[in-house]
């Protein structure tokens, strides 16, 4: 490692505008990336991972600025370049991929053109050649039918395909450095595995240096050569992947690694003598028909097909499956946010199908939901206390009493009751999710449906929330339907797991059985795609500790 | 093919809407005090009851309202908008006679205001928070809030009376048999002042809309992607931000284009532009029911047409929309 | 509330706008004390230019009435017409838009067709017909302007509500057992208030100007002095007495600008999130 | 009389509002008459003193008993379509066509027993009884000649020829671009040799008063007929280069403005209240400020230029607020509101209404203004739904033609804003007006009309305001434009442009 690093960052400090949560987004950050090497930057949300990457890219958000330090790209300090010179570097010598494939592409432009734009930006090739190269790139990143895809608009591609387009764009000019800012976080396991594989292959082929930002240690284990761990704007630990994962020095790193869901089935509730069934679902079906035009056959999607299960108090049913398999649709059918087409849902033995809105309002209190998006699921203009108290108030509880209870609930989910008077935006994602849980608990439900309740959170927070849920489940003797695409999470918390594909439950059984001895081929594929597995037992063994 | 189906579907719906509007308008108009017979009688300066009654019978106003409506609707269905007793001409002829002038004026004003509004709005957005932004938004707001007739008159004073650059009123100079090119140029010269005054009023709206929309879009992720590609800021703004930002502006523009058909009364009056807005206003003042309804029907039809056009434009600009309901 | 104020005060322009609005309102309220005589009273010879006679500092109009007095008294009526008719438009447009956007389906279709009806009739003509039907008076004028003005509000609100409707917090509210009414009013509407405020501040201008067109046609409320009336009446004498249209026109422009600035400041201040964006 | 005429050229004139049509036999509104006066002709014209002059009739005689009117027609007159104009056309026009289409003419023709054509060039009107004003009835607006060969046996109102009017006048219909202009072209076969002098006339439709003023200033139009620009603009325009102004040409119409009082009840039924109003109003202010001093203050039901006006007979109510207050006090007026309906005929009228309201409030009368648009105003007055309103009416030179209609009880009928809408009903007045109409000779008429003027002013039936004059503005190179008592309405056959 004596050769000159591709990128060498030293003493980087980024100043935040006045009034932000801290003075510097990052401080004293230093790291090197060498040719052909993958450096993973991990750390909880807000630790300054993206800021560091953006600084290198010269794309800091307005109001922030580099206060100190240098970033040498092949010996040249990119932090001191004028905008024009920086633009010449972007896309050409440094490529970048972002987290959100859904919004990272211009919705109004064909993807072929968007790729060709990279060449155009740097004044390379003729129009025809640009197109040819775009096509070659699409082929290289493994998009099916690239000839057609080149004319596609982003909305016509799946998330994984879009991320591939992003990669094609980032690698179009064979940059020496690729910065990937959580490129797989928004994808489901199988797609994530494919994208990771793709990045690795391309890196090997082109010898690119990769700066990979993630909060998922599984991914780190899969892809990283070396690791930088960040916390609150500072680097707390640096080292090779094996060292950091196998033998973390800093207590924060240790805590992070400990927080990773083990992937081992918990298998607690099995001992319970007698199941007290609260929810009984039989033959539930939901089909979406969306009209496509005048006098044309509508598009039909079988989102839920003939799903049946029972759920008892104190039990957790995990629903897993890749994106679009119908998990959310199932959850929503249960609480009747969408109306199922057929089947039966019994709560405490009582049939709920075909009830009037008024009747529904009564039993609905017994079945509450925790949502995925900690931002979207809390009304930004309502104070937290009110958000939690709304259910009881609607049920006729006096406002004062309801607010008092909301305070208690906040304590229950581990928040300070002073939070009552604040607005959601003043909380972190994990805290917001706790608020969401408190709200679900406000009506003393028997059943809670959690739809991707921890997917948007980073590991350490995820672990906290999962623990909270597990704890509440036991304390309040709740029945829990836990929807997730993260099999490790499902394995950690669920008693029973249902695996869904295209609306159908292909396999259902105790978590230990499903993960230990998957019967269905689809389940096996899902499990294989879990990041970190291929790294072998170093990780798995440690995680089992 | 899909577009054609969509068009037919929208058209069918549009026709129903127009019919419903005819009925509502019909009653609305008849609720206003006075009727065409009394207005006509009044104008002649001397009348007797018998004369007014004779007119009423002639205009069919003596029949029950529902019968009148029925007759009218039956006419509309056959594309016959009735007869203007006052102007002694079929309503359809009168309206079609005036429509081109209005379409020319409002069309020009529309294009002018849309272009200027989008350009200025984009410019303001690019300088958000800086003086240029403030100046653009404020000036456009002044044009919005200033009385239109005053602006019109000032424009006439400056450009017609003092500088003598542009004609003050009318759609063309009468007389002479000039060639087609000369005639076109003549009309174009007459068009400038009214179109610009009318356009300036609407510009403010587009400036605001474009500005807000640009700022919104500029925050989106894909803009960052573009930067990461190394695209120059200029290109990003024009090719990506503006294009995405223009969608809501298109919606608004569609709405406004429809409204413009009937919305240019003041401008047409001040500039003696022989358009439909004036026709409508005169018909209203004179309670020329058939003519007024005719104008309403045509302008409603225009609104429907413009709505469809907007949707078509939208479909062209935004690939995500396959079918809008 | 404190947060609201500090957020609002961060906008210098908005604060300036607020100062102007407050001044205007103060002038309007003080009108009877500033100029106790009726603004319709003919006090001097007609067409007296401004800054000539100290008793009529802003000159006199066609009939020799005091322009300054007219402006001061007119502030009251014009601000009233501008704001109340905007409120009327909001009172009609917001619920219709909210209901259409929230319930969707047939309800939406139906309400939007109604909205379309009001949009296809040229608004100026509709206002004239309405005022003619109900007799010109402050009430009928305000109502007519409101009726003409609500469709854009409804459309805007519908669009925004439609977008909010899909957010998870609305679903959470449904699960809480809140009624549709509560959800619309307490959950959704506060989130769409910003664009409404901005639109409304523009509508104030339109309302004042529409009143001037009406009174020019003889359909104003003849018993009250307003800027719209002054502008309308000055129309035919622009050439010989520029101040008759420029002064009330200026008053309208200033009021509209100020109200707009306040509107923008409000819409940002109303949003608790903006504290962060602005830091 | 203004030097030697120059042949050729075009007159650009403003017309406002756009006329609904040009068939003057059917449409009696002002803009129609103004344009159509060039196309159609009557048997006679009238000079400024309202004395008859030949037109289609080259000479006429009135019998001793005042009951037989014999007209000799001009020879060789042709309709614009080439057909000859004969006595049969006159009989058809007066006896058939206008009886059906023109209510004002119809009323006067009630005195006519028969209309006959002894030969092609002679027409005889035989009256039932003497009718003094009859000789004033042959002007083009009141009795235009219409072609029999086109209209006989058709539905006059819907005859397609109404859109392409055929007359005998000095100009023919050329083209009408709706909303823009009406073009008339020279009638080369006009029977008066050497006339007209102009090649064509363009009537420009410019709906906005300010734009009309600009058009005049920039030389786009040469003639602004009375009422086509706002009064406020006239002094300014009159001072511009090459501008000439005249208030001639309204003698025949003699428009007079007054306040209607509703005699059917309420405050306005009380003569003391009406008198108080009359005293309260400052007519001179209105004349100076609103009408640029053109016209004259009115003090009785007969305008200054109307025949049989008797200054000594009228009781006058000059501006005297003190007297008004005294009268109000006397009648015990306690501030009950009175409704005042202004006439929405443009800014001048609205401003005037505001001034009047202010005058009334100055003496303590509480006024409630009721604004409407034109159609609503017609309806309100026609339905008698008002207390006080303002109006103006033409007097057509003779009290029997233009004055009596507002006072006689037989003319009280709902539906028209131009009959006796005030509802004043006095058998004595009815009788006097009837006597005046048929009195013979004129001294008899004068007696009756003097008595009527006294009676009406004593009663303060209405509040007469101003005898209006609508000045005509032209560029000074337009010569000989106004030669008769109906001014611009009488055709441009004598006019030329230097
Ligand atoms: N535009 C901005 N203005 C002000 N502060 C910002 C801005 N963007 C980020 N920050 C702050 O900078 C710090 C680091 O943010 P950064 O986006 O780098 O975190 P991250 O490690 O990428 O987190 P995540 O995993 O959530 O993406 C945070 O404290 C954040 O609040
Ligand atoms: N409102 C809807 N109208 C039509 N189709 C829908 C609708 N909602 C979902 N679908 C379709 O139903 C299928 C199941 O969607 P669902 O959201 O239940 O999947 P999911 O398993 O929750 O996926 P993810 O992991 O991405 O959240 C998908 O194909 C989706 O496109
Ligand atoms: Mg980040
Ligand atoms: Mg889902």
PDB file of N, CA and C in Angstrom, chain A residues 54 57 59 87 90-92 94-96 98 100 103-109 113-115 117-118 120-122 153 155 166 169 181 292-296, chain B residues 2 5-6 8-9 220-236 239-245 247 316-323:
ATOM      1  N   UNK A  54     -20.210  14.348   0.119  1.00  0.00           N
ATOM      2  CA  UNK A  54     -20.591  15.524  -0.656  1.00  0.00           C
ATOM      3  C   UNK A  54     -19.453  16.522  -0.728  1.00  0.00           C
ATOM      4  N   UNK A  57     -17.163  15.583  -3.365  1.00  0.00           N
ATOM      5  CA  UNK A  57     -17.827  15.755  -4.652  1.00  0.00           C
ATOM      6  C   UNK A  57     -18.030  17.240  -4.977  1.00  0.00           C
ATOM      7  N   UNK A  59     -20.348  19.021  -3.588  1.00  0.00           N
ATOM      8  CA  UNK A  59     -21.801  19.191  -3.658  1.00  0.00           C
ATOM      9  C   UNK A  59     -22.395  19.444  -2.278  1.00  0.00           C
ATOM     10  N   UNK A  87     -16.365  20.815 -11.738  1.00  0.00           N
ATOM     11  CA  UNK A  87     -17.365  20.189 -12.602  1.00  0.00           C
ATOM     12  C   UNK A  87     -16.684  19.223 -13.569  1.00  0.00           C
ATOM     13  N   UNK A  90     -16.224  16.016 -11.632  1.00  0.00           N
ATOM     14  CA  UNK A  90     -17.451  15.263 -11.344  1.00  0.00           C
ATOM     15  C   UNK A  90     -17.901  14.491 -12.576  1.00  0.00           C
ATOM     16  N   UNK A  91     -18.236  13.270 -12.374  1.00  0.00           N
ATOM     17  CA  UNK A  91     -18.735  12.467 -13.483  1.00  0.00           C
ATOM     18  C   UNK A  91     -17.587  11.863 -14.289  1.00  0.00           C
ATOM     19  N   UNK A  92     -16.445  12.579 -14.314  1.00  0.00           N
ATOM     20  CA  UNK A  92     -15.349  12.067 -15.117  1.00  0.00           C
ATOM     21  C   UNK A  92     -14.361  11.280 -14.253  1.00  0.00           C
ATOM     22  N   UNK A  94     -14.677  11.290 -10.661  1.00  0.00           N
ATOM     23  CA  UNK A  94     -15.415  10.735  -9.527  1.00  0.00           C
ATOM     24  C   UNK A  94     -16.864  10.491  -9.986  1.00  0.00           C
ATOM     25  N   UNK A  95     -17.341   9.296  -9.787  1.00  0.00           N
ATOM     26  CA  UNK A  95     -18.740   9.012 -10.061  1.00  0.00           C
ATOM     27  C   UNK A  95     -19.464   8.853  -8.741  1.00  0.00           C
ATOM     28  N   UNK A  96     -20.791   9.076  -8.766  1.00  0.00           N
ATOM     29  CA  UNK A  96     -21.509   8.976  -7.493  1.00  0.00           C
ATOM     30  C   UNK A  96     -22.870   8.335  -7.699  1.00  0.00           C
ATOM     31  N   UNK A  98     -26.572   7.449  -5.516  1.00  0.00           N
ATOM     32  CA  UNK A  98     -27.300   7.876  -4.315  1.00  0.00           C
ATOM     33  C   UNK A  98     -28.220   6.787  -3.792  1.00  0.00           C
ATOM     34  N   UNK A 100     -31.616   6.920  -3.062  1.00  0.00           N
ATOM     35  CA  UNK A 100     -33.024   6.749  -3.432  1.00  0.00           C
ATOM     36  C   UNK A 100     -33.163   6.578  -4.938  1.00  0.00           C
ATOM     37  N   UNK A 103     -36.040   8.628  -6.909  1.00  0.00           N
ATOM     38  CA  UNK A 103     -36.052  10.061  -7.193  1.00  0.00           C
ATOM     39  C   UNK A 103     -34.734  10.575  -7.756  1.00  0.00           C
ATOM     40  N   UNK A 104     -33.770   9.683  -7.933  1.00  0.00           N
ATOM     41  CA  UNK A 104     -32.464  10.186  -8.337  1.00  0.00           C
ATOM     42  C   UNK A 104     -32.337  10.371  -9.837  1.00  0.00           C
ATOM     43  N   UNK A 105     -33.350   9.950 -10.579  1.00  0.00           N
ATOM     44  CA  UNK A 105     -33.304  10.146 -12.020  1.00  0.00           C
ATOM     45  C   UNK A 105     -34.377  11.155 -12.422  1.00  0.00           C
ATOM     46  N   UNK A 106     -34.064  11.945 -13.450  1.00  0.00           N
ATOM     47  CA  UNK A 106     -35.035  12.913 -13.938  1.00  0.00           C
ATOM     48  C   UNK A 106     -36.230  12.166 -14.517  1.00  0.00           C
ATOM     49  N   UNK A 107     -37.402  12.354 -13.940  1.00  0.00           N
ATOM     50  CA  UNK A 107     -38.554  11.562 -14.377  1.00  0.00           C
ATOM     51  C   UNK A 107     -38.975  11.830 -15.813  1.00  0.00           C
ATOM     52  N   UNK A 108     -38.551  12.948 -16.371  1.00  0.00           N
ATOM     53  CA  UNK A 108     -39.063  13.323 -17.689  1.00  0.00           C
ATOM     54  C   UNK A 108     -38.106  12.998 -18.827  1.00  0.00           C
ATOM     55  N   UNK A 109     -37.002  12.343 -18.520  1.00  0.00           N
ATOM     56  CA  UNK A 109     -36.020  12.113 -19.577  1.00  0.00           C
ATOM     57  C   UNK A 109     -35.740  10.630 -19.706  1.00  0.00           C
ATOM     58  N   UNK A 113     -30.812   8.967 -22.639  1.00  0.00           N
ATOM     59  CA  UNK A 113     -30.352  10.341 -22.745  1.00  0.00           C
ATOM     60  C   UNK A 113     -29.647  10.784 -21.483  1.00  0.00           C
ATOM     61  N   UNK A 114     -30.166  10.311 -20.343  1.00  0.00           N
ATOM     62  CA  UNK A 114     -29.550  10.732 -19.100  1.00  0.00           C
ATOM     63  C   UNK A 114     -28.125  10.197 -18.996  1.00  0.00           C
ATOM     64  N   UNK A 115     -27.923   9.020 -19.522  1.00  0.00           N
ATOM     65  CA  UNK A 115     -26.562   8.485 -19.497  1.00  0.00           C
ATOM     66  C   UNK A 115     -25.693   9.255 -20.490  1.00  0.00           C
ATOM     67  N   UNK A 117     -25.910  12.138 -21.338  1.00  0.00           N
ATOM     68  CA  UNK A 117     -25.612  13.470 -20.821  1.00  0.00           C
ATOM     69  C   UNK A 117     -24.245  13.541 -20.132  1.00  0.00           C
ATOM     70  N   UNK A 118     -23.842  12.422 -19.557  1.00  0.00           N
ATOM     71  CA  UNK A 118     -22.548  12.424 -18.885  1.00  0.00           C
ATOM     72  C   UNK A 118     -21.450  12.748 -19.886  1.00  0.00           C
ATOM     73  N   UNK A 120     -21.895  14.247 -22.707  1.00  0.00           N
ATOM     74  CA  UNK A 120     -22.130  15.600 -23.181  1.00  0.00           C
ATOM     75  C   UNK A 120     -21.531  16.614 -22.216  1.00  0.00           C
ATOM     76  N   UNK A 121     -21.725  16.351 -20.910  1.00  0.00           N
ATOM     77  CA  UNK A 121     -21.239  17.288 -19.903  1.00  0.00           C
ATOM     78  C   UNK A 121     -19.735  17.487 -20.033  1.00  0.00           C
ATOM     79  N   UNK A 122     -19.067  16.473 -20.517  1.00  0.00           N
ATOM     80  CA  UNK A 122     -17.624  16.598 -20.618  1.00  0.00           C
ATOM     81  C   UNK A 122     -17.172  16.715 -22.056  1.00  0.00           C
ATOM     82  N   UNK A 153     -38.467   5.480 -19.773  1.00  0.00           N
ATOM     83  CA  UNK A 153     -38.423   6.537 -18.768  1.00  0.00           C
ATOM     84  C   UNK A 153     -38.216   5.893 -17.408  1.00  0.00           C
ATOM     85  N   UNK A 155     -39.758   5.897 -14.714  1.00  0.00           N
ATOM     86  CA  UNK A 155     -40.912   5.283 -14.040  1.00  0.00           C
ATOM     87  C   UNK A 155     -41.246   3.915 -14.605  1.00  0.00           C
ATOM     88  N   UNK A 166     -28.194   4.188 -12.539  1.00  0.00           N
ATOM     89  CA  UNK A 166     -27.355   5.138 -11.803  1.00  0.00           C
ATOM     90  C   UNK A 166     -25.893   4.693 -11.839  1.00  0.00           C
ATOM     91  N   UNK A 169     -24.368   5.302 -15.112  1.00  0.00           N
ATOM     92  CA  UNK A 169     -24.052   6.708 -15.266  1.00  0.00           C
ATOM     93  C   UNK A 169     -22.760   7.056 -14.520  1.00  0.00           C
ATOM     94  N   UNK A 181     -23.453   6.347  -1.964  1.00  0.00           N
ATOM     95  CA  UNK A 181     -24.054   6.778  -0.692  1.00  0.00           C
ATOM     96  C   UNK A 181     -25.298   5.944  -0.424  1.00  0.00           C
ATOM     97  N   UNK A 292     -56.952   1.205 -17.474  1.00  0.00           N
ATOM     98  CA  UNK A 292     -55.825   1.679 -18.265  1.00  0.00           C
ATOM     99  C   UNK A 292     -56.292   2.563 -19.395  1.00  0.00           C
ATOM    100  N   UNK A 293     -57.572   2.597 -19.616  1.00  0.00           N
ATOM    101  CA  UNK A 293     -58.029   3.440 -20.693  1.00  0.00           C
ATOM    102  C   UNK A 293     -59.441   3.085 -21.061  1.00  0.00           C
ATOM    103  N   UNK A 294     -59.957   3.856 -21.969  1.00  0.00           N
ATOM    104  CA  UNK A 294     -61.307   3.680 -22.425  1.00  0.00           C
ATOM    105  C   UNK A 294     -61.370   2.386 -23.222  1.00  0.00           C
ATOM    106  N   UNK A 295     -62.303   1.506 -22.838  1.00  0.00           N
ATOM    107  CA  UNK A 295     -62.516   0.277 -23.615  1.00  0.00           C
ATOM    108  C   UNK A 295     -61.299  -0.639 -23.678  1.00  0.00           C
ATOM    109  N   UNK A 296     -60.456  -0.554 -22.653  1.00  0.00           N
ATOM    110  CA  UNK A 296     -59.309  -1.458 -22.666  1.00  0.00           C
ATOM    111  C   UNK A 296     -59.336  -2.320 -21.419  1.00  0.00           C
TER     112      UNK A 296
ATOM    113  N   UNK B   2     -54.219   5.224 -28.372  1.00  0.00           N
ATOM    114  CA  UNK B   2     -54.674   5.477 -27.024  1.00  0.00           C
ATOM    115  C   UNK B   2     -55.066   6.938 -26.882  1.00  0.00           C
ATOM    116  N   UNK B   5     -58.490   7.500 -28.344  1.00  0.00           N
ATOM    117  CA  UNK B   5     -59.545   7.048 -27.427  1.00  0.00           C
ATOM    118  C   UNK B   5     -59.747   8.052 -26.325  1.00  0.00           C
ATOM    119  N   UNK B   6     -58.629   8.470 -25.793  1.00  0.00           N
ATOM    120  CA  UNK B   6     -58.668   9.427 -24.708  1.00  0.00           C
ATOM    121  C   UNK B   6     -59.391  10.692 -25.158  1.00  0.00           C
ATOM    122  N   UNK B   8     -61.624  11.059 -27.559  1.00  0.00           N
ATOM    123  CA  UNK B   8     -63.058  10.821 -27.735  1.00  0.00           C
ATOM    124  C   UNK B   8     -63.756  10.826 -26.386  1.00  0.00           C
ATOM    125  N   UNK B   9     -63.153  10.161 -25.448  1.00  0.00           N
ATOM    126  CA  UNK B   9     -63.719  10.041 -24.119  1.00  0.00           C
ATOM    127  C   UNK B   9     -63.867  11.419 -23.487  1.00  0.00           C
ATOM    128  N   UNK B 220     -35.028  18.581  -5.402  1.00  0.00           N
ATOM    129  CA  UNK B 220     -35.199  17.143  -5.565  1.00  0.00           C
ATOM    130  C   UNK B 220     -33.875  16.443  -5.848  1.00  0.00           C
ATOM    131  N   UNK B 221     -33.897  15.168  -5.578  1.00  0.00           N
ATOM    132  CA  UNK B 221     -32.666  14.377  -5.640  1.00  0.00           C
ATOM    133  C   UNK B 221     -32.000  14.362  -6.997  1.00  0.00           C
ATOM    134  N   UNK B 222     -32.843  14.276  -8.046  1.00  0.00           N
ATOM    135  CA  UNK B 222     -32.224  14.044  -9.344  1.00  0.00           C
ATOM    136  C   UNK B 222     -31.358  15.227  -9.777  1.00  0.00           C
ATOM    137  N   UNK B 223     -31.649  16.396  -9.201  1.00  0.00           N
ATOM    138  CA  UNK B 223     -30.827  17.551  -9.532  1.00  0.00           C
ATOM    139  C   UNK B 223     -29.397  17.311  -9.051  1.00  0.00           C
ATOM    140  N   UNK B 224     -29.311  16.674  -7.912  1.00  0.00           N
ATOM    141  CA  UNK B 224     -27.998  16.348  -7.377  1.00  0.00           C
ATOM    142  C   UNK B 224     -27.301  15.340  -8.305  1.00  0.00           C
ATOM    143  N   UNK B 225     -28.071  14.402  -8.809  1.00  0.00           N
ATOM    144  CA  UNK B 225     -27.501  13.455  -9.757  1.00  0.00           C
ATOM    145  C   UNK B 225     -26.892  14.195 -10.936  1.00  0.00           C
ATOM    146  N   UNK B 226     -27.648  15.175 -11.438  1.00  0.00           N
ATOM    147  CA  UNK B 226     -27.152  15.926 -12.587  1.00  0.00           C
ATOM    148  C   UNK B 226     -25.837  16.613 -12.245  1.00  0.00           C
ATOM    149  N   UNK B 227     -25.772  17.171 -11.045  1.00  0.00           N
ATOM    150  CA  UNK B 227     -24.529  17.838 -10.659  1.00  0.00           C
ATOM    151  C   UNK B 227     -23.397  16.812 -10.607  1.00  0.00           C
ATOM    152  N   UNK B 228     -23.724  15.646 -10.072  1.00  0.00           N
ATOM    153  CA  UNK B 228     -22.707  14.619  -9.940  1.00  0.00           C
ATOM    154  C   UNK B 228     -22.178  14.187 -11.295  1.00  0.00           C
ATOM    155  N   UNK B 229     -23.000  14.378 -12.338  1.00  0.00           N
ATOM    156  CA  UNK B 229     -22.544  14.027 -13.670  1.00  0.00           C
ATOM    157  C   UNK B 229     -21.561  15.039 -14.194  1.00  0.00           C
ATOM    158  N   UNK B 230     -21.540  16.205 -13.565  1.00  0.00           N
ATOM    159  CA  UNK B 230     -20.667  17.264 -14.041  1.00  0.00           C
ATOM    160  C   UNK B 230     -21.349  18.193 -15.016  1.00  0.00           C
ATOM    161  N   UNK B 231     -22.681  18.146 -15.100  1.00  0.00           N
ATOM    162  CA  UNK B 231     -23.389  19.051 -15.994  1.00  0.00           C
ATOM    163  C   UNK B 231     -23.242  20.484 -15.498  1.00  0.00           C
ATOM    164  N   UNK B 232     -23.088  21.408 -16.423  1.00  0.00           N
ATOM    165  CA  UNK B 232     -23.038  22.815 -16.003  1.00  0.00           C
ATOM    166  C   UNK B 232     -24.385  23.244 -15.406  1.00  0.00           C
ATOM    167  N   UNK B 233     -24.334  24.151 -14.481  1.00  0.00           N
ATOM    168  CA  UNK B 233     -25.528  24.615 -13.776  1.00  0.00           C
ATOM    169  C   UNK B 233     -26.611  25.105 -14.739  1.00  0.00           C
ATOM    170  N   UNK B 234     -26.163  25.819 -15.736  1.00  0.00           N
ATOM    171  CA  UNK B 234     -27.074  26.360 -16.744  1.00  0.00           C
ATOM    172  C   UNK B 234     -27.923  25.240 -17.360  1.00  0.00           C
ATOM    173  N   UNK B 235     -27.221  24.208 -17.794  1.00  0.00           N
ATOM    174  CA  UNK B 235     -27.910  23.095 -18.447  1.00  0.00           C
ATOM    175  C   UNK B 235     -28.860  22.415 -17.468  1.00  0.00           C
ATOM    176  N   UNK B 236     -28.421  22.259 -16.238  1.00  0.00           N
ATOM    177  CA  UNK B 236     -29.277  21.618 -15.244  1.00  0.00           C
ATOM    178  C   UNK B 236     -30.568  22.403 -15.083  1.00  0.00           C
ATOM    179  N   UNK B 239     -32.560  22.276 -18.648  1.00  0.00           N
ATOM    180  CA  UNK B 239     -33.001  20.998 -19.189  1.00  0.00           C
ATOM    181  C   UNK B 239     -33.735  20.146 -18.164  1.00  0.00           C
ATOM    182  N   UNK B 240     -33.329  20.256 -16.941  1.00  0.00           N
ATOM    183  CA  UNK B 240     -33.925  19.357 -15.949  1.00  0.00           C
ATOM    184  C   UNK B 240     -34.890  20.066 -15.018  1.00  0.00           C
ATOM    185  N   UNK B 241     -34.392  21.100 -14.336  1.00  0.00           N
ATOM    186  CA  UNK B 241     -35.249  21.763 -13.351  1.00  0.00           C
ATOM    187  C   UNK B 241     -36.440  22.413 -14.020  1.00  0.00           C
ATOM    188  N   UNK B 242     -36.174  23.225 -15.021  1.00  0.00           N
ATOM    189  CA  UNK B 242     -37.253  23.951 -15.660  1.00  0.00           C
ATOM    190  C   UNK B 242     -38.274  23.002 -16.254  1.00  0.00           C
ATOM    191  N   UNK B 243     -37.785  21.977 -16.895  1.00  0.00           N
ATOM    192  CA  UNK B 243     -38.712  21.073 -17.557  1.00  0.00           C
ATOM    193  C   UNK B 243     -39.644  20.409 -16.553  1.00  0.00           C
ATOM    194  N   UNK B 244     -39.096  20.032 -15.430  1.00  0.00           N
ATOM    195  CA  UNK B 244     -39.953  19.426 -14.415  1.00  0.00           C
ATOM    196  C   UNK B 244     -40.848  20.461 -13.767  1.00  0.00           C
ATOM    197  N   UNK B 245     -40.311  21.686 -13.616  1.00  0.00           N
ATOM    198  CA  UNK B 245     -41.070  22.717 -12.919  1.00  0.00           C
ATOM    199  C   UNK B 245     -42.236  23.202 -13.748  1.00  0.00           C
ATOM    200  N   UNK B 247     -44.463  21.628 -15.349  1.00  0.00           N
ATOM    201  CA  UNK B 247     -45.706  20.846 -15.343  1.00  0.00           C
ATOM    202  C   UNK B 247     -46.868  21.540 -14.625  1.00  0.00           C
ATOM    203  N   UNK B 316     -47.722  14.965 -23.387  1.00  0.00           N
ATOM    204  CA  UNK B 316     -46.506  15.050 -24.170  1.00  0.00           C
ATOM    205  C   UNK B 316     -45.307  15.342 -23.269  1.00  0.00           C
ATOM    206  N   UNK B 317     -45.524  16.261 -22.330  1.00  0.00           N
ATOM    207  CA  UNK B 317     -44.402  16.679 -21.491  1.00  0.00           C
ATOM    208  C   UNK B 317     -44.067  15.603 -20.464  1.00  0.00           C
ATOM    209  N   UNK B 318     -45.095  15.006 -19.907  1.00  0.00           N
ATOM    210  CA  UNK B 318     -44.869  14.071 -18.821  1.00  0.00           C
ATOM    211  C   UNK B 318     -45.154  12.648 -19.257  1.00  0.00           C
ATOM    212  N   UNK B 319     -44.107  11.859 -19.466  1.00  0.00           N
ATOM    213  CA  UNK B 319     -44.306  10.494 -19.955  1.00  0.00           C
ATOM    214  C   UNK B 319     -45.026   9.601 -18.940  1.00  0.00           C
ATOM    215  N   UNK B 320     -45.058  10.038 -17.672  1.00  0.00           N
ATOM    216  CA  UNK B 320     -45.633   9.171 -16.657  1.00  0.00           C
ATOM    217  C   UNK B 320     -47.135   9.033 -16.810  1.00  0.00           C
ATOM    218  N   UNK B 321     -47.733  10.035 -17.436  1.00  0.00           N
ATOM    219  CA  UNK B 321     -49.177   9.990 -17.563  1.00  0.00           C
ATOM    220  C   UNK B 321     -49.548   9.207 -18.793  1.00  0.00           C
ATOM    221  N   UNK B 322     -50.106   8.037 -18.568  1.00  0.00           N
ATOM    222  CA  UNK B 322     -50.538   7.279 -19.726  1.00  0.00           C
ATOM    223  C   UNK B 322     -51.952   7.671 -20.061  1.00  0.00           C
ATOM    224  N   UNK B 323     -52.757   7.665 -19.035  1.00  0.00           N
ATOM    225  CA  UNK B 323     -54.154   8.013 -19.234  1.00  0.00           C
ATOM    226  C   UNK B 323     -54.554   8.863 -18.049  1.00  0.00           C
TER     227      UNK B 323
END
